Coordinates of N, CA and C in Angstrom, one line a residue:
M9 N 1.3 -1.2 -0.4 CA -0.1 0.4 0.0 C 1.2 1.0 0.3
K10 N 2.2 1.2 0.9 CA 2.5 2.8 1.1 C 3.4 2.4 -0.4
T11 N 3.7 1.3 -1.1 CA 4.6 1.2 -2.4 C 3.6 2.3 -3.6
K12 N 2.4 1.7 -3.2 CA 1.4 2.6 -4.1 C 1.8 3.8 -4.2
I13 N 1.6 4.6 -3.0 CA 1.6 5.6 -2.3 C 2.6 6.7 -3.1
K14 N 3.9 6.2 -2.8 CA 5.4 6.4 -2.8 C 5.1 6.6 -4.4
M15 N 4.7 5.4 -5.4 CA 4.7 5.0 -6.5 C 4.2 6.9 -7.2
A16 N 2.8 6.9 -6.5 CA 2.2 7.5 -7.1 C 3.0 9.3 -7.2
A17 N 2.9 9.1 -5.9 CA 3.5 10.2 -5.9 C 5.3 11.1 -6.4
G18 N 5.9 9.7 -6.2 CA 7.1 9.8 -7.2 C 6.6 10.6 -8.6
L19 N 6.1 9.9 -9.2 CA 5.4 10.2 -10.8 C 4.7 11.3 -10.5
I20 N 4.0 11.4 -9.7 CA 3.7 13.0 -10.2 C 4.9 14.1 -9.7
L21 N 5.7 13.8 -8.7 CA 7.6 14.6 -8.8 C 8.1 14.8 -10.2
A22 N 7.9 13.7 -11.3 CA 9.0 13.0 -12.3 C 7.9 14.6 -12.8
I23 N 7.0 14.7 -12.8 CA 6.2 15.5 -14.0 C 6.2 16.8 -13.7
F24 N 6.1 17.0 -12.6 CA 6.9 18.4 -12.3 C 8.2 18.8 -12.1
I25 N 9.3 17.6 -12.0 CA 10.7 18.1 -12.6 C 10.5 18.5 -14.6
L26 N 9.6 17.3 -15.3 CA 9.5 17.7 -16.5 C 9.6 19.4 -16.8
S27 N 8.5 19.8 -15.8 CA 7.5 21.0 -16.2 C 8.7 22.1 -16.2
A28 N 9.6 21.8 -15.2 CA 10.5 22.8 -14.5 C 11.4 22.9 -15.9
C29 N 12.4 21.9 -16.5 CA 13.1 21.7 -17.4 C 12.4 22.9 -18.4
S30 N 13.4 23.5 -19.7 CA 13.3 24.1 -19.9 C 12.3 23.0 -21.7
Q31 N 11.8 23.9 -23.2 CA 10.6 23.0 -23.6 C 12.6 22.0 -24.2
K32 N 13.7 22.3 -24.8 CA 14.3 21.2 -25.5 C 14.8 20.4 -24.2
Q33 N 14.9 20.5 -23.3 CA 14.9 19.4 -22.1 C 14.5 18.5 -21.4
E34 N 13.5 19.5 -21.7 CA 11.8 18.4 -21.3 C 11.8 17.3 -23.0
S35 N 12.1 17.1 -24.1 CA 12.1 16.2 -24.7 C 13.0 15.4 -24.4
T36 N 14.4 16.0 -24.0 CA 14.9 14.4 -23.4 C 14.8 14.1 -22.6
I37 N 14.2 14.3 -21.4 CA 13.8 14.2 -20.0 C 12.5 12.9 -20.6
K38 N 11.5 13.6 -21.3 CA 10.7 13.1 -21.8 C 10.9 11.3 -22.2
D39 N 12.2 11.7 -23.5 CA 12.5 10.5 -23.8 C 13.1 9.4 -23.2
Q40 N 13.8 9.9 -22.6 CA 14.5 9.3 -21.3 C 13.5 8.5 -20.1
L41 N 12.5 9.5 -20.0 CA 11.2 8.4 -18.8 C 10.1 7.7 -19.4
K42 N 11.0 7.0 -20.9 CA 10.0 6.5 -21.3 C 10.6 4.8 -20.4
D43 N 11.9 5.0 -20.5 CA 12.3 3.6 -19.7 C 11.9 3.6 -18.2
Q44 N 11.1 2.4 -17.9 CA 11.1 2.2 -17.0 C 11.9 2.2 -15.4
S45 N 13.4 1.8 -16.3 CA 14.1 2.0 -14.9 C 14.5 3.3 -14.9
Q46 N 14.6 3.8 -15.8 CA 14.4 5.2 -15.7 C 14.2 6.3 -14.9
Q47 N 12.9 5.5 -14.7 CA 11.6 6.4 -14.0 C 11.7 6.2 -12.8
E48 N 12.2 5.2 -12.5 CA 12.4 4.2 -10.9 C 13.1 4.8 -10.4
E49 N 14.4 5.3 -11.2 CA 15.6 5.9 -10.6 C 15.2 7.4 -10.3
V50 N 14.5 8.5 -10.9 CA 13.9 9.4 -11.1 C 13.2 9.9 -9.6
L51 N 12.0 8.6 -9.8 CA 10.9 8.6 -8.4 C 11.5 8.3 -7.2
A52 N 12.8 7.4 -7.2 CA 13.7 6.8 -6.1 C 14.6 8.6 -5.8
F53 N 14.7 9.1 -6.7 CA 15.8 10.3 -6.4 C 14.8 11.2 -5.6
I54 N 13.7 11.8 -6.4 CA 13.2 13.0 -5.4 C 12.1 12.1 -4.2
A55 N 12.1 10.6 -4.1 CA 11.5 10.2 -3.0 C 12.5 10.8 -1.8
E56 N 14.2 10.1 -2.1 CA 14.6 10.1 -1.0 C 15.4 11.3 -0.6
N57 N 15.1 12.7 -1.8 CA 15.4 14.3 -1.4 C 14.6 15.2 -0.7
H58 N 14.9 14.9 0.1 CA 13.9 16.3 1.1 C 13.1 17.7 0.4
E59 N 14.2 18.5 0.4 CA 13.7 19.5 -0.8 C 13.1 19.3 -2.3
L60 N 13.6 18.1 -2.9 CA 12.6 18.0 -3.7 C 11.3 17.4 -3.3
G61 N 11.1 16.6 -2.3 CA 10.5 16.8 -2.1 C 9.0 17.5 -1.7
Q62 N 9.7 18.6 -0.5 CA 8.8 19.3 -0.5 C 8.3 20.4 -1.6
K63 N 9.6 20.3 -2.6 CA 9.0 21.2 -4.1 C 7.8 20.8 -4.2
F64 N 8.0 19.6 -4.3 CA 6.7 18.0 -5.5 C 5.8 18.0 -4.7
I65 N 5.6 18.0 -3.4 CA 4.6 19.0 -2.8 C 3.4 19.8 -2.5
A66 N 4.1 20.8 -3.1 CA 3.9 22.2 -3.0 C 3.1 22.2 -4.4
K67 N 3.6 22.3 -5.6 CA 3.8 21.9 -6.8 C 2.2 21.4 -6.6
M68 N 2.1 20.3 -6.3 CA 1.1 18.9 -6.6 C -0.2 19.9 -5.6
M69 N 0.1 20.3 -4.5 CA -1.2 21.1 -4.1 C -1.6 22.3 -4.4
D70 N -1.1 22.7 -5.5 CA -1.5 23.6 -6.6 C -2.3 23.3 -7.4
N71 N -2.4 22.4 -8.2 CA -2.9 21.4 -8.7 C -3.9 20.3 -8.1
D72 N -5.7 21.2 -8.6 CA -6.6 20.7 -8.7 C -6.2 18.7 -8.3
H73 N -6.0 18.2 -9.5 CA -6.3 17.1 -9.8 C -5.0 16.1 -9.4
A74 N -3.7 17.0 -9.3 CA -3.1 16.0 -8.0 C -3.1 16.2 -7.1
T75 N -4.2 17.2 -6.1 CA -4.7 17.4 -4.6 C -5.3 15.7 -4.6
G76 N -6.5 15.9 -5.3 CA -7.5 14.9 -5.8 C -6.6 13.9 -5.8
M77 N -5.7 13.1 -6.5 CA -4.9 12.2 -6.7 C -4.2 11.4 -5.2
M78 N -3.7 12.9 -4.2 CA -3.2 12.4 -4.0 C -4.5 12.0 -2.1
V79 N -5.3 12.6 -1.8 CA -6.4 12.0 -1.2 C -7.0 11.0 -1.4
D80 N -7.1 10.7 -3.1 CA -7.6 9.7 -3.0 C -6.8 8.5 -2.7
E81 N -5.6 8.5 -2.9 CA -4.6 7.6 -2.7 C -4.6 7.5 -1.3
L82 N -4.6 8.7 0.0 CA -5.1 8.0 0.9 C -5.9 8.3 1.6
V83 N -6.8 8.3 1.3 CA -8.6 8.1 1.5 C -8.1 6.6 1.7
N84 N -8.1 5.9 0.3 CA -7.5 4.5 0.2 C -6.8 3.8 0.9
A85 N -5.7 4.4 0.8 CA -4.9 3.4 2.1 C -5.1 3.9 3.9
A86 N -5.4 4.4 3.7 CA -5.8 4.9 5.3 C -7.5 3.4 6.0
A87 N -8.0 3.3 4.8 CA -9.1 2.8 4.8 C -8.3 1.4 4.8
N88 N -7.6 0.7 4.6 CA -7.0 -0.4 4.6 C -5.9 -0.4 5.2
D89 N -5.2 0.9 6.7 CA -4.2 0.8 7.1 C -4.2 1.3 8.0
T90 N -4.2 0.9 9.7 CA -5.2 1.0 10.9 C -3.6 2.5 11.6
I91 N -2.4 2.2 11.2 CA -1.6 3.2 11.3 C -1.8 4.4 11.0
L92 N -2.2 4.4 9.8 CA -2.0 5.3 9.1 C -3.4 6.0 8.6
A93 N -4.4 5.7 8.7 CA -5.8 5.6 9.5 C -5.8 6.4 10.6
D94 N -5.0 6.6 12.0 CA -4.6 7.0 13.0 C -3.9 8.5 12.8
K95 N -3.4 7.7 12.0 CA -2.0 9.2 11.7 C -3.1 10.6 10.8
L96 N -4.1 9.6 9.9 CA -4.6 10.8 9.7 C -6.1 11.6 10.3
S97 N -6.9 10.7 11.4 CA -7.1 11.4 12.2 C -7.0 12.2 13.4
D98 N -5.6 12.2 13.3 CA -4.7 12.2 14.3 C -4.5 14.1 14.2
M99 N -4.2 14.2 12.6 CA -3.8 15.6 11.8 C -5.2 16.0 11.7
I100 N -6.2 15.3 11.4 CA -7.6 16.2 11.4 C -7.8 16.5 12.7
T101 N -7.7 16.0 13.3 CA -8.3 16.8 15.2 C -7.4 17.8 15.4
R102 N -6.2 17.4 15.2 CA -4.9 19.1 15.5 C -5.4 19.9 14.8
Y103 N -6.0 19.9 13.9 CA -6.7 21.7 13.2 C -7.9 22.0 13.5
P104 N -8.6 22.3 14.2 CA -10.4 22.3 14.3 C -11.5 22.8 12.9
E105 N -10.2 23.9 12.1 CA -11.7 24.2 11.2 C -11.2 22.8 10.4
L106 N -11.0 22.2 10.4 CA -10.3 20.7 8.9 C -11.5 19.7 9.9
M107 N -11.4 19.9 11.4 CA -12.4 19.1 12.2 C -13.6 19.1 11.6
L108 N -14.3 21.0 11.2 CA -15.8 20.7 11.5 C -15.9 20.5 9.7
L109 N -14.5 20.8 8.9 CA -15.2 20.8 7.8 C -15.6 19.5 7.1
T110 N -14.8 18.2 7.8 CA -15.0 17.1 8.0 C -16.2 16.5 8.2
T111 N -16.6 17.1 9.1 CA -17.9 16.8 9.8 C -18.9 17.0 9.1
H112 N -19.2 18.6 8.8 CA -20.1 19.0 8.4 C -20.0 17.8 6.6
H113 N -19.2 17.9 5.9 CA -18.9 16.6 4.7 C -19.5 15.3 5.1
F114 N -19.5 14.9 6.0 CA -20.0 13.3 6.3 C -21.2 13.3 7.4
M115 N -21.4 14.6 7.7 CA -22.7 14.1 8.6 C -23.8 14.1 7.3
P116 N -23.9 14.3 6.6 CA -24.8 13.8 5.4 C -24.6 12.8 4.8
V117 N -23.6 11.7 4.5 CA -23.4 10.6 4.0 C -24.1 9.7 5.5
I118 N -23.0 10.1 6.5 CA -23.5 9.1 7.9 C -25.3 8.9 7.8
A119 N -26.7 10.6 7.4 CA -27.5 10.7 7.7 C -27.8 9.7 6.7
N120 N -27.3 9.3 5.8 CA -28.2 8.4 4.6 C -27.6 6.9 4.8
D121 N -27.6 6.7 5.7 CA -26.8 5.1 5.8 C -26.6 4.3 7.0
S122 N -28.1 3.7 7.5 CA -28.4 3.4 9.2 C -27.0 2.9 9.8
L123 N -26.2 1.8 9.1 CA -25.5 1.4 9.2 C -24.5 2.4 10.5
L124 N -24.1 3.3 9.2 CA -22.9 4.7 10.0 C -23.9 5.1 10.9
S125 N -25.4 5.6 10.7 CA -25.7 6.1 11.6 C -25.4 5.5 13.2
D126 N -26.4 4.8 13.0 CA -26.2 3.5 14.4 C -25.0 3.4 14.8
T127 N -24.0 3.2 14.2 CA -22.2 3.2 14.5 C -22.1 4.0 15.0
F128 N -22.1 5.7 14.3 CA -22.0 6.8 14.7 C -22.3 6.9 15.6
C129 N -23.8 7.1 16.0 CA -24.7 6.8 17.6 C -23.8 6.2 18.9
D130 N -23.1 5.0 18.9 CA -22.4 4.3 19.2 C -21.6 4.8 20.1
H131 N -20.9 5.4 18.6 CA -19.4 6.0 19.2 C -19.5 6.7 20.1
T132 N -20.9 7.8 19.6 CA -20.9 9.5 20.0 C -21.7 9.1 22.2
L133 N -21.7 8.1 21.9 CA -22.5 7.5 23.5 C -21.6 6.9 24.3
E134 N -20.0 6.7 23.6 CA -19.1 6.2 23.9 C -18.2 7.3 25.3
H135 N -18.5 8.4 24.6 CA -18.0 9.4 25.0 C -19.0 10.4 25.3
E136 N -18.4 10.3 27.0 CA -19.3 10.5 27.9 C -19.3 12.4 27.9
N137 N -18.6 12.8 28.2 CA -18.1 14.5 27.3 C -19.0 15.0 26.3
L138 N -18.8 13.9 25.2 CA -19.7 14.3 23.8 C -21.0 14.0 24.1
E139 N -21.3 13.2 24.6 CA -22.7 12.6 24.9 C -23.7 13.8 25.5
M140 N -22.9 14.5 26.6 CA -23.6 15.0 27.8 C -23.9 16.2 26.6
T141 N -22.4 17.0 26.3 CA -22.2 18.7 25.5 C -24.0 18.4 24.6
M142 N -24.1 17.1 23.8 CA -24.8 17.3 22.3 C -26.1 16.8 23.1
H143 N -26.1 16.1 24.5 CA -27.7 16.2 25.1 C -28.2 17.6 26.3
E144 N -27.1 18.3 26.3 CA -27.2 19.3 26.7 C -27.6 21.3 25.5
K145 N -27.0 21.0 24.9 CA -27.3 21.5 23.0 C -28.8 20.8 23.3
M146 N -29.3 20.1 23.2 CA -30.7 19.5 22.8 C -31.8 20.5 23.0
E147 N -31.4 20.3 24.8 CA -32.2 20.6 25.7 C -32.1 22.0 25.5
Y148 N -31.3 23.0 25.5 CA -30.9 24.2 25.1 C -31.8 24.9 24.1
R149 N -31.8 24.0 22.9 CA -32.7 24.5 21.7 C -34.6 23.9 22.0
K150 N -34.3 23.2 23.1 CA -36.3 22.6 22.9 C -36.4 24.2 24.2
S151 N -35.6 24.4 24.8 CA -36.4 26.2 25.8 C -36.6 26.8 25.0
L152 N -35.4 26.8 24.5 CA -35.5 28.5 23.1 C -37.5 28.1 22.7
E153 N -37.1 27.2 22.0 CA -38.2 26.5 21.2 C -39.9 27.1 21.9
Q154 N -39.4 26.2 23.1 CA -40.6 26.9 24.3 C -41.0 28.3 24.7
N155 N -40.0 28.6 24.1 CA -40.1 30.4 24.9 C -40.8 31.6 23.4
H156 N -40.1 30.8 22.4 CA -41.2 31.4 21.2 C -42.2 31.3 20.9

């Protein structure tokens, strides 16, 4: 699974390198990269070079297609790898805005699937603080409705 992510990231980085070259060099590099062993060598070099990796990631973040590919790969990998899923979950919880955005997008999905709804409710009830906070919020809203 990690190899697929590295391969996808490397391939995209290789594309970045190609775009950074001049027109004449680009043709030469494109010709060279038709060879599978050359592709692997470039991808390995990019993956192991911190500065190039950072530049590659920045370039990918500026490209909608590349960003979508990264997210797809990350989600697919996390679905099959609990360690990666935990890391992804930790990152989401570190950024409250991202947590709210994620929750906002997933709530309709959860609401439309009875199994997900049941699972979500079960998980919510396992966390007493969350359960109490939700209960208090619902009671407060009921009291507002009664006063109007």
